[in-house]
Structure formats: structure tokens, C-alpha cells
Amino acid sequence: MGMDSIDLFGAEAAARAASAVVPVLVPLPVAGPYSYVVPEGMHVEPGSVVQVPVGPRQVIGVVWDQDGESAVDPKKLRPVTLAFDCPPLTAEMRRFVDWVASYTLSPPGLVARMAVRAPAALDPEPMVEALRFLGGAPARMTPARARVLDLAGEADVAWTRSGLAHAAGVSSSVVDGLSAQGLFERVFLPPPPVVAPPDPAYAAPRLAPLQQEAADALVSAVREDGFSASLIDGVTGSGKTEVYFEAIAETLRRGRQVLILLPEIALTASFLERFHDRFGARPGEWHSDLPPRMREKVWRGVVTGEVRVVAGARSALFLPFDRLGLIVVDEEHDPAYKQEDRVFYNARDMAVVRGRIAKIPVVLVSATPSVESRVNGEQGRYRPIHLPTRFADAALPELGLVDMRRHPPARGGFLSPVLIRQIGAAVGRGEQALLFLNRRGYAPLTLCRVCGHRFQCPDCSSWLVEHRFRGQIQCHHCGHAEKTPDHCPECGTFDHLAACGPGVERIAEEVESHFPDARTIVLSSDLMGVKRLRLELEAIAKGEADIVIGTQLVAKGHNFPNMTLVGIVDADLGLASGDPRAAERTFQLLSQVTGRAGRTGLKSLGLLQTYQPQHPVMQAIVSGDRETFYEREIAERERALLPPFGRLASVIVSADSRGEAEGHGRGLRQAAPAVAGISVLGPAEAPLALIRGRHRFRLLVHGRRGSDMQGFLRTMIGKGPKPRGSVQVQVDIDPQSFL
Ligand code: ADP
Ligand code: ZN
């Protein structure tokens, strides 16, 4: 025997045996991958999507990177069940998953799960059966047959049976009749693309000089071929979308894919249209309202590189693109980018991380950037790009405050005479008015006027909200609903229940009493599904309503050309919360809502009803002096060492009993290591102390900039008591919600 064969039976065989054990991330809340053996004849590599057994179940997992030698005896391991026929997750994508898991303190398998799809998406789509005309003529010609043959014979293309029948305007049986006579051959075509490829040159706009400068900056970022983060900060209507479309066009010309993140994509059908107008094709859509079949197709198209552009909600950030070249985060300040469920992450921040790992540019876009992004812009981490004026003749709405102390509403009403007069004027001119109130339902609280009893959710610490259209009182946290009562359960008195405070339904009632002939519509997510909402939004844009009363979903990106009055029913609403971002959020939301007005040449007005007209947020909005507002807000954050000048993390402990939750919280607190610059507050009962019957306590961890929050939390949780019984611990890094 020569050396070769010795080697064959020695090192190589050993290597083969070793490589036959692979780590697989499974979609379970466990610390790391599980090991499996690869059966003979199956090929897998890091990133391969596989099916593996876990206990009695089969789950979808991803082969992960080998971290040193596997110490496990392969004989004790179960085999990989099957490897799916789809490209493996790239090394970049695997680094991203690891990074997010480590940053958010989440099980990596749960993060990886966000990147893979259901089994159906993992196998290639079947070929489509089609017919190709071979020539010749049928025994008997009819006009219908002639039409089919004309089309089929036109060029050397194959048609599907139904496609050909449809195009010829005949029934499929006509095509079948011709097939039966041997005039066609059966061929198989690749499945049609889920979306047509966008054309970067389809309808390029002529940009105004400032827009051109901004577009040039982005295009050169794309050409640099490396990581960069830019922040487009420009008023609504300044052409931000138009400008980042140029960066998309350049990325497409370079043969790479683009991800556009949008909050509430399901409702922004107009964005898809607009993209189509610019690129001659729609982007692939990605959000939870997409039918499963469609999601599978888009997922596959993204992995294979066939889908060039995806417009999606935050979960699109985990799509495993084949060759991603650009990420755009539109409305980057929007709280909808924060996921607060299982894996707590902010898609805006993680988009920047993904860009850094993939070495590609990221573009953040907003008319009211988050304080964090503004500071990043000022300190040079992001490249700031300003678009200070609206495009062409579109003027920003004139904005005014209605001092509710001086112009109070009529008894039982919520609209001041000043606002009512302006609604009348707008409707009188044949234009539209929008009234904004971020409260669903009729009234946020019902109480008994005899004994003072308040209707509360049995499972949550929240009041039941009356929904008059539905005849119910509902909990907005758990969905608990009861028929609207006619008497007080406490004292038994009939007909003395009072609705306290307004919701959109109640404002609609008030509007109808003043303008009985106007076409009034209430837009609220609880009143209709996404499909219906899309239709309603289109109808409003076409002028099929005079007065629109809506919750925050009307704030998002819709274009209502005839909307010349925006009234904010309760501008103070968001300021009352204990949230450190309350002022910023109110400023952003109100600016966005008032920005709905005057998007065409019409003169427009935004009125904010407030009891605190001197509040800096109100002043910033009406004076248009947003810079002063940002300066103040940034100074305030810096003084209090709040983000981005310090770091925050929440630890939420919940349990079936109050005592258990509090006890576990205390245990965690005691386990907190002593680290300079990091301090822990709490445990304190959460403002929402009870949700779905679970009692909640919070610990708030504060760290100076640059502190190792994750390390601190890992130690605290590792050394602290193990969650037992009903106790659950959730970690929220960079929390947005403090409820
Ligand atoms: P933003 O994203 O800042 O709100 P948009 O990009 O939506 O602004 O632009 C506002 C409106 O002005 C849109 O209807 C857009 O089509 C139009 N617009 C902006 N810039 C141009 C341009 N250079 N040429 C033609 N229309 C433009
Ligand atoms: Zn409830």
C-alpha cells in the first residue's frame, strides 16, 4: 500500500467523520445550536436550510458555523432529516443573525427563524406547463380557432393554456380542441417572476438643484462600494422619496438588490404605485398581511436574486438577500420599527448594523428625525443631507394653535368653535378636512354617575374603551370585550353610565351634528381590515369624503391632494405619558399629521387644539422652528444622559402572581454586578401592572455611553434566580416603551 491509500483510510476518513456532525440553529429559545449527523449522500454547508428532529417534532433549522471540534459522539446524534433545495444563508447573513442575537440577548435560533420561511418556500417552484404552436391547420377552421392560431403563430413563444385562451378571447376548450389535433407541443416554462424587474431608466425625474445635490451624495455613497449611513432630513413634500429613488436606481444599475423599509407598508399602497411610476414595475412587498403563497414567492425571489427591490415592514430586514446593495429606512423615526415581542429589536438600528456587516450604504429618511439620528448626524456618524423646502409650489400648511382655555368647546363637545368654523369653510370650498385623534372607539372610559364605578378590564390594568359602532366595551391590551352595559354592576342603577373623554367615533358624532350633509368617514384600524382601509384611503384621495376623522394610521405617507385643513383634536394627548421621548414623539406625530395638508398648490391650514399653547412642542410646530426644538431636546437628553448620550435597557418580569413577579425582580436586582457607570432602578410595578392576567414589574438599567450593557445584563440574569413556575423575563435593549 502506498502513502495515498494510507492517507485515505487515516486523516481523510477522520475528517469525513468529523465534518459529518453539524451545528444547527433550531427555532427554540435555547442558547445555541444543536448537533446533528449528516447522513451519507446529503450535502450541507454553513447556511444550509434543513429539517431536523427536535423531540417528537420536525423543525426547520439552519446549519451554523462550526465553533471548534464537535465533542459529541456522532453515534448518539440524530440525523438531519432533509436539506432544502435553496441557496444557503450567506456568511454575512449569519454574522448578522449572530450580532442581533447577541445585542438583543435573544436566542440565536429565534433570530435565525426570522430569516427563513415555511417549507413551501424552500423548494423551487414547479415549472409551468405551456403550449407551443407547431404549425399546420385544424381539420375545421372556426373564427375562434383562427384567433387562437393567429396569436400562437405570431412569434416563437409558448403560451399557457389559459393565457392563450384569455388573450384570444375564447374558452379554454377551443385551445384544447386544437391541442387534441396535434397542433401544439407541450413545453415547460420557468415560473413567472413574482414581480417584473424594475428599470432604473424608466422615468427619471428632473431634480431641483438641492434635490440633485442630495441625490448625487447618495449615488456616490452607492458607488463607494462600502458601508456608509446617510440621514435625509427634509420637510414633507421636499422630494426625499424622489431623491432616494436615485440611489436605488444606481444600485440597480450595479446589479444589486435594494431593501426599502417602511412603517405600515400594508397601508401605503400609494408608495407601490409611485415606485411603479418611477421604475416601471412594482417592488416585491413584504409584510404580515401578504397571503402566505405570496410571501413564499417573494422570499424565494429574494434568495435567488430575482426580486430586485423589496418594500417591506420591519421584518423584511431579516430577508436573506442574495446580493443586497442598499437599505433605505423611510420614516426612520417611526416607533413601528421597534418590535416588542420575542426578539425585541429596532429595525432602524439593526438596518445600520446589517449595512455595516454587508459593507453597503444605508439611507435613513425622515421629516422629523429621531433625536438619536440627529445626534449621529451632527457627530459625523451619519452623513446629514438636508432638504429644507417643499418641491415646486406646494406650500407647507399655515399652522396655528387653538387655545382651548380661551375657545372652549360647547358642553359635551370636544371641538372648539374656531376649528368648527374652519371645517365649515373647507367643506364649503369643496375641499377636505382631516380631524386627527389618536384614540380608537367612542370613549376611553365609562363610569357610573351614581356610585363612581369605572369599567375596567378583568385581566389588565386598563379601562374598557367604549366602541359604540360595535355596541361593546373593549380592552385595548388583551381584546377582552363585553356588550355595552345598560346599568352599573356595582350599584345596579340603570341609565346613569357616562362616557368620559373622546375617541374618534365620538368626534364623528359631534362632526355630524354640525355638518349633517357632509360625507364623514372614520378611519380606525379596529373598524376595518387592511384591504378595506386601502380602498377607503384611495376613495378619500379621490375626494369621496369631505371630513375624515382618523387615528394615527392617517398620518402615514398618504397623499390627499384636496386636503386643506388638518385639525388635531387633542395635541396634548401624547405629552402626558411618563415616556422620556414624549415630547419628541408628539412633535413627530403632529408634524406628520399636519404635513398631510397642502401637498398640492392649495392654501392649507393646520390647527392644533391645546391647553398648553406655551409648551415647547406646540411652539416648535407652529413657529416652524424645528431646529430650536431639536437643540433643546438634545440638550435635555445630554443633561439626563438619556439616549443617545447614555444607554437604557428594560428588564420586564411577569408572572401569574404579583408576589412572584416582584420577588423575581428583586432577585435580579440583587444579582446585578457592581459596574462603574451602570445603575439599576427598580424593580417597580410597571405602569401597565397587569396585562392578560399577568403581573408585571420592571427594572430599568441605565449605563453611560459605551458601557457594556449586554455583559452587565448577562451577568445579572446568569447569576440571578432561574425563572420558575409562571415567571418570565424579557430584556428590551434601547426600550421605546416604558409601560
Ligand atoms: P417627501 O418624500 O419629502 O415627502 P416626495 O418625494 O414625496 O417628498 O415629493 C413630494 C411631491 O413632489 C411628490 O408628489 C413628488 O412626485 C413631487 N416631486 C418632488 N420632487 C420632484 C421632481 N424633481 N420632479 C417632479 N416631481 C417632484
Ligand atoms: Zn385586558
Coordinates of N, CA and C and ligand atoms in Angstrom, one line a residue, residues 457 459-460 462 475 477-478 480, ligand 2:
C457 N -60.8 46.4 32.7 CA -60.6 45.0 32.2 C -60.3 44.1 33.3
D459 N -58.6 41.5 33.2 CA -57.2 40.9 33.1 C -56.1 41.9 33.0
C460 N -56.4 43.2 32.8 CA -55.4 44.2 32.6 C -55.6 45.4 33.5
S462 N -56.3 48.4 32.8 CA -56.7 49.4 31.8 C -58.2 49.5 31.8
C475 N -61.1 46.0 25.9 CA -59.8 46.3 26.4 C -58.8 46.4 25.3
H477 N -55.7 46.2 25.4 CA -54.5 45.5 25.6 C -54.6 44.0 25.3
C478 N -55.8 43.4 25.7 CA -55.9 42.0 25.5 C -57.1 41.6 24.6
H480 N -60.2 41.8 25.4 CA -61.4 41.5 26.2 C -62.6 42.4 25.8
Ligands
ZN2 ZN -57.4 43.4 29.0

